[in-house]
Coordinates of C-alpha atoms and ligand atoms in Angstrom, one line a residue:
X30 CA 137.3 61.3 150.7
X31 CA 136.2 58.4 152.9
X32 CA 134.0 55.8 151.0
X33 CA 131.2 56.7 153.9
X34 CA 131.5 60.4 153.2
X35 CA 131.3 59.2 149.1
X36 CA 128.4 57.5 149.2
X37 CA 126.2 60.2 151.9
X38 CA 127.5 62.7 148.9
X39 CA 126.0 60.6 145.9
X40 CA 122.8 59.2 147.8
X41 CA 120.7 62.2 146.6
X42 CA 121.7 61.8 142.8
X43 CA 121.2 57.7 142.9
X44 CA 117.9 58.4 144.1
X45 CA 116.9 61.0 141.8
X46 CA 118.1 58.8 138.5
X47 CA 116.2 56.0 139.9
X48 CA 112.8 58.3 140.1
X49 CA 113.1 59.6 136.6
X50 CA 112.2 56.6 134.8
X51 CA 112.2 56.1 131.2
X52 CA 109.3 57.6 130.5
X53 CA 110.5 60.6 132.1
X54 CA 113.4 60.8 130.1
X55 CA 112.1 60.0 127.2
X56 CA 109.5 63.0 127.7
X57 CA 111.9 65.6 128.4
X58 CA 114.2 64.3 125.7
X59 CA 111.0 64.9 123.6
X60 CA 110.1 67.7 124.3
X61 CA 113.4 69.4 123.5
X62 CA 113.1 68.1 120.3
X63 CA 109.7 69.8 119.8
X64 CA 111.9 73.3 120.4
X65 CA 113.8 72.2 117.0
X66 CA 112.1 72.3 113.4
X67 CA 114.3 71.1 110.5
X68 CA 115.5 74.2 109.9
X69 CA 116.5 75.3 113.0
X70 CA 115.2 78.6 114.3
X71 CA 116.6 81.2 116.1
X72 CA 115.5 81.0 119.6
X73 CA 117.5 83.5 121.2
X74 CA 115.8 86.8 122.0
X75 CA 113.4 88.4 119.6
X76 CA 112.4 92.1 119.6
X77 CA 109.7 92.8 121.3
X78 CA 106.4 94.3 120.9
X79 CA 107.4 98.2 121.1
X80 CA 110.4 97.2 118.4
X81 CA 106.8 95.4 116.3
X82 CA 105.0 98.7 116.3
X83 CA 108.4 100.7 115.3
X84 CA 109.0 98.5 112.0
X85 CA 105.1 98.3 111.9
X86 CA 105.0 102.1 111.6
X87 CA 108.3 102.7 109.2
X88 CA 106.9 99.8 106.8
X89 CA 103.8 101.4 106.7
X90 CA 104.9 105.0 105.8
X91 CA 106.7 103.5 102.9
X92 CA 104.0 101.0 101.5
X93 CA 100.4 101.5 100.7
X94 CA 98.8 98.0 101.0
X95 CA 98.8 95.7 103.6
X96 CA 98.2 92.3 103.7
X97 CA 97.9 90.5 107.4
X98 CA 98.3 86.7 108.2
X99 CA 96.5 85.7 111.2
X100 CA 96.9 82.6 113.0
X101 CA 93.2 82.2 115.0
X102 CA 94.1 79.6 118.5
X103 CA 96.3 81.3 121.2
X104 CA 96.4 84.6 118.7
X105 CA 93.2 86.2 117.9
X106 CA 91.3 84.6 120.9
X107 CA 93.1 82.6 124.4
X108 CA 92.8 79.0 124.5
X109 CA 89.9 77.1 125.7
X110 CA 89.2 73.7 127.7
X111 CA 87.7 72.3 124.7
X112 CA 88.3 73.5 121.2
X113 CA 84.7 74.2 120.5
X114 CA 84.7 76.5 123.0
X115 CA 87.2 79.1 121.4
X116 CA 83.8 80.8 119.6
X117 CA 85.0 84.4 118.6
X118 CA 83.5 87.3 120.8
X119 CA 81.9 90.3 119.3
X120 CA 85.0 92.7 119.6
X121 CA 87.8 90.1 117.7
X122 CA 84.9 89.8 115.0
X123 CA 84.4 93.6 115.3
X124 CA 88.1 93.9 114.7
X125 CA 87.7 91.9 111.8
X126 CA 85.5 93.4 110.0
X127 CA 86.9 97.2 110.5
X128 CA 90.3 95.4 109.2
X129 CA 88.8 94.1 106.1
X130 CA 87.1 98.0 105.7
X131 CA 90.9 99.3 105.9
X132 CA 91.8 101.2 102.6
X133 CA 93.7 98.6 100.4
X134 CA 94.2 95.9 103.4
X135 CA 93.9 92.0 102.7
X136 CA 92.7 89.9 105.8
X137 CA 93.2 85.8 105.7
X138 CA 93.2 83.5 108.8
X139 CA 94.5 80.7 108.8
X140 CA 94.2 77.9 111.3
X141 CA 94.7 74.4 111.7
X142 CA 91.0 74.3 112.1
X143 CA 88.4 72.7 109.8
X144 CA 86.6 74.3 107.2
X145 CA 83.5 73.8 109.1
X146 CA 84.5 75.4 112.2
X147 CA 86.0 78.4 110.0
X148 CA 82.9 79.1 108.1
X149 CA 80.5 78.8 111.1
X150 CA 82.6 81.1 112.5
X151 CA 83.9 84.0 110.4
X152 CA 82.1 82.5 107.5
X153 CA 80.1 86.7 107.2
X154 CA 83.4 88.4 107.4
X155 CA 84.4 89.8 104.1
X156 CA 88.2 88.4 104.4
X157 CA 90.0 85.3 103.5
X158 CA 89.9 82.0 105.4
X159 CA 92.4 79.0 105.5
X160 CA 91.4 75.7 106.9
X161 CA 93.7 72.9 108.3
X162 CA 96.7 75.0 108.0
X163 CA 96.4 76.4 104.3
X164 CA 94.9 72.8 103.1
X165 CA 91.3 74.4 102.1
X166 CA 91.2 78.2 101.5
X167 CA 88.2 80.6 100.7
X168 CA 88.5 83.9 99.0
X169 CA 85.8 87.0 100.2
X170 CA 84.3 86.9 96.6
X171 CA 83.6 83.6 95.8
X172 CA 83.1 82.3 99.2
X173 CA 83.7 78.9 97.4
X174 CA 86.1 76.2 99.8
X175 CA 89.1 74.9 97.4
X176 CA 91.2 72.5 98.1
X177 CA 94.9 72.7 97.9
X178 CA 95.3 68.7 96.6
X179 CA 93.4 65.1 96.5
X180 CA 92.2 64.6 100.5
X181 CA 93.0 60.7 101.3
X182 CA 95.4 58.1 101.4
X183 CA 96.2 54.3 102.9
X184 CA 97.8 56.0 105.9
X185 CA 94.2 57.3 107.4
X186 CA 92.6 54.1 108.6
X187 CA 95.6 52.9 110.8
X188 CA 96.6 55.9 112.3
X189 CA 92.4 57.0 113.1
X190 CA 92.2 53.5 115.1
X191 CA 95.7 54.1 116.8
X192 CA 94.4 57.5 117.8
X193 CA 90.7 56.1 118.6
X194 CA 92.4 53.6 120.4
X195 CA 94.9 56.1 123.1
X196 CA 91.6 58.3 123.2
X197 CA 90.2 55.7 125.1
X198 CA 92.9 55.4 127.3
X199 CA 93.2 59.2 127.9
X200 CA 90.2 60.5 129.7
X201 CA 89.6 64.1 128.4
X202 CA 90.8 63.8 125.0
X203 CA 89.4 63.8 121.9
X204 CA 90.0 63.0 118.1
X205 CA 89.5 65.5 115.3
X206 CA 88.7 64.1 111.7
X207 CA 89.5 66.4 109.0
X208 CA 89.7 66.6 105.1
X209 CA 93.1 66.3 105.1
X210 CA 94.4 65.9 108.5
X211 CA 93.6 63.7 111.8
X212 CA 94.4 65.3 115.3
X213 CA 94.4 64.0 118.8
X214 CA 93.5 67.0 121.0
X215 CA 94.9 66.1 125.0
X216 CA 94.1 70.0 126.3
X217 CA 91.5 68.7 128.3
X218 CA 93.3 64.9 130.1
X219 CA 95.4 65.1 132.8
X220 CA 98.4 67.2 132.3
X221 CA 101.4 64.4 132.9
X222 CA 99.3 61.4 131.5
X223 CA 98.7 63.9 128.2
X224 CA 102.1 64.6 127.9
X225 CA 103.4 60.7 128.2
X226 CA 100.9 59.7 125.7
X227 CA 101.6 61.9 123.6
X228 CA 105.4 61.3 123.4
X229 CA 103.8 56.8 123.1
X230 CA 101.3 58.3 120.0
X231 CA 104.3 59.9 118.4
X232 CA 107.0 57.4 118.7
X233 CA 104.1 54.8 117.5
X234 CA 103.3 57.2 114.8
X235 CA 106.3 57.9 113.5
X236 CA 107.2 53.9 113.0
X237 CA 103.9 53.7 111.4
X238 CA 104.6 56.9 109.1
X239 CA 107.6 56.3 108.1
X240 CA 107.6 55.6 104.5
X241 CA 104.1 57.7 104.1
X242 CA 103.9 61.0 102.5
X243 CA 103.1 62.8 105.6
X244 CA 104.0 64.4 108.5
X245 CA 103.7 64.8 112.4
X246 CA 103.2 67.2 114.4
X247 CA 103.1 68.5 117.7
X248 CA 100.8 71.8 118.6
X249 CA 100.0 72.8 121.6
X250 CA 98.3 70.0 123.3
X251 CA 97.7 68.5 120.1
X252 CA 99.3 65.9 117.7
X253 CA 98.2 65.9 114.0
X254 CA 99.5 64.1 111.1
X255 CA 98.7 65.8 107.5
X256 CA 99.9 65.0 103.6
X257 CA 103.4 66.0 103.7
X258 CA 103.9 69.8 102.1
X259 CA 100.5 70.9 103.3
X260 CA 101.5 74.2 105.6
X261 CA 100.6 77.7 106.5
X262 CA 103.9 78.9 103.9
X263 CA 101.1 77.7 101.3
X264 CA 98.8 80.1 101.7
X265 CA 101.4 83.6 102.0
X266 CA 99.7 85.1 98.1
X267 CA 102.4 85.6 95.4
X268 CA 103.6 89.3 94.1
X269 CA 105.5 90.5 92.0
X270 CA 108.5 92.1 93.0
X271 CA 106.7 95.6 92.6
X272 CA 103.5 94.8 94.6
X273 CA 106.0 93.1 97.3
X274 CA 107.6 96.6 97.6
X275 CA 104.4 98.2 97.8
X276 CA 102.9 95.9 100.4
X277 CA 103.3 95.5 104.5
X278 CA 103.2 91.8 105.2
X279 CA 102.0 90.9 109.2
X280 CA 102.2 87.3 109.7
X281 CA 101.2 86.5 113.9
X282 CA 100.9 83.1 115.2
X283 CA 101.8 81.3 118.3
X284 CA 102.8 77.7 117.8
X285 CA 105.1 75.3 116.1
X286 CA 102.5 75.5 112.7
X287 CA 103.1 79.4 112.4
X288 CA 106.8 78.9 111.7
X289 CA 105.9 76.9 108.3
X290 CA 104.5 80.7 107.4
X291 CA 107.7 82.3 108.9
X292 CA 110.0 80.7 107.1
X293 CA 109.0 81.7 103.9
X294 CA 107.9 85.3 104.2
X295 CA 110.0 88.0 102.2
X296 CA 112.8 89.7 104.7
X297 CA 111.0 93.0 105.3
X298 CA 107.8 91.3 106.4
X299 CA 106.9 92.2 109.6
X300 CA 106.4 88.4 112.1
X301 CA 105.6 87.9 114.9
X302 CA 105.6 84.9 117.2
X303 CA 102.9 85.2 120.5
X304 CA 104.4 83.8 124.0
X305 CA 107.5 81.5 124.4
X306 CA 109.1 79.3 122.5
X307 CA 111.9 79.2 119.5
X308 CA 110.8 81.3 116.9
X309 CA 112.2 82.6 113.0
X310 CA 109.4 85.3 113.8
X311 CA 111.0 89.3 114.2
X312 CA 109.0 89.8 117.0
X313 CA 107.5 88.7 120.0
X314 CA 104.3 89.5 121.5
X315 CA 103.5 88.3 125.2
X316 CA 99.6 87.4 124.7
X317 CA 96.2 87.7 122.5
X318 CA 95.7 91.1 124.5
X319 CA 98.3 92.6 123.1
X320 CA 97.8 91.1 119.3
X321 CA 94.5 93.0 119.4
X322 CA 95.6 96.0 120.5
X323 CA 98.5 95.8 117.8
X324 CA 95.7 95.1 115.6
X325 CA 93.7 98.1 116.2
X326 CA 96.4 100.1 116.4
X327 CA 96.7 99.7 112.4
X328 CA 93.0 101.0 111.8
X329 CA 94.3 104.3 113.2
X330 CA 97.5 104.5 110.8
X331 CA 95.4 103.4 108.2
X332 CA 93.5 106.3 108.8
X333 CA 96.3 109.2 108.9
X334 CA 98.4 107.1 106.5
X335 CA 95.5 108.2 103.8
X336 CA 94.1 111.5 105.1
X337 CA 90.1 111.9 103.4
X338 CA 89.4 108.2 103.2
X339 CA 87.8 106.6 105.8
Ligands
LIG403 MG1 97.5 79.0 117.2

């Protein structure tokens, strides 16, 4: 090929390496990483939600309790600008409550959200409620917040000023101070500067971190960094072998958080992963339309699973 012809040929790819700069690669280099979890899920296809409702319905003929594990951001209600405004409406609170009223049916949410925003929220519903992602949980009876371990540590007083500090550089986010956790929420900045920041905060973070009992990471749109060991897989309750064979487990969340809870629910649980991404969920549902219709769906088996109760 003549050295003229050569070079027309590779003008196109020289000038394309030279526009991704390293911030670019080191972006998408990132975010492939954020598909991968320790243990490495299966990210090929998962059943959908007909093949959810099948293994919904068989589990249910054969078990007569129910337990259900509910994520609450991108699950029970859609994503918001700002986090405060993801309020539950009257029919997800509705659903709720009807679920809780199910014959021998255990409701818990759990979120990454603070106990605060939890108990403002769903606080009159007669169900569970875990905070920042199992760290605080609340049983119907007591109503009493407990925590899972000692909230603090040195780590907290660097890391709040490094993410006080890219706040200010990153018009439209915002920092989240928890009991146990810190988050930096970027939903609401510019899409690409969010991203890049994001991948500075956690390369900064994680030189920071590294010989700290905790861990970072990456949500949707969000970063946190919690005590290490502090997960959703805390808060899935306990049985004995006999109850476990009695009892449908539903476990339904959307991000990289809901695979902690995943990963540690027995084999004939039923879970199920909302929207894209790699998954160890069963199942895949395409949006929080079709959780609560999945949802409701179980207030009507509950009813013909036990004919004269209601
Ligand atoms: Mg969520």
């Amino acid at each position: 090929m003549p050295r003229a012809e050569r070079r027309a040929r590779l003008a196109p790819l020289r000038t394309r390496v030279h526009t991704f700069d390293v911030h670019r690669w080191v972006t998408s280099f990132l975010e492939q990483l954020a598909e991968l979890t320790p243990t490495g899920p299966r990210s090929g296809p998962t059943a959908s939600g007909g093949a959810a409702r099948r293994a919904l319905d068989l589990r249910l003929a054969e078990t007569d309790s129910l337990i259900l594990l509910l994520d609450y951001d991108g699950t029970l209600v859609p994503f918001t600008p700002t986090p405060e405004l993801a309020r539950p409406d009257a029919e997800v609170l509705e659903l709720l409550r009807a679920l809780a009223a199910r014959p021998d049916t255990q409701v818990h949410v759990v979120s990454g959200r603070s106990a605060d925003t939890l108990q403002e929220w769903l606080g009159d519903l007669p169900i569970w409620l875990h905070a920042e992602h199992g760290f605080l949980s609340r049983d119907p009876e007591t109503r009493q917040w407990v925590p899972a371990a000692e909230p603090g540590g040195s780590w907290r007083e660097p890391v709040l000023a490094m993410l006080r500090e890219i706040t200010q550089r990153t018009p439209g986010s915002l920092v989240e101070v928890k009991t146990a956790a810190l988050a930096w929420h970027y939903r609401m900045a510019d899409q690409e500067t969010g991203a890049r920041r994001a991948n500075e905060l956690r390369l900064h973070l994680n030189q920071l971190l590294s010989n700290q009992p905790v861990e970072i990471l990456a949500g949707n749109r969000v970063i946190e960094i919690r005590p290490y060991g502090v997960h959703k897989g805390r808060i899935v309750p306990a049985l004995s072998p006999e109850r476990l064979a009695a009892t449908t487990i539903v476990a339904i969340g959307d991000d990289r958080t809901d695979e902690d809870l995943f990963n540690v629910l027995p084999p004939d649980a039923i879970s199920i992963r909302v929207g894209p991404g790699a998954t160890r969920a069963r199942f895949r549902l395409d949006g929080v339309a079709t959780v609560r219709a999945l949802l409701r769906s179980l207030l009507e088996s509950g009813v013909a699973a036990m004919p004269g109760r209601r």
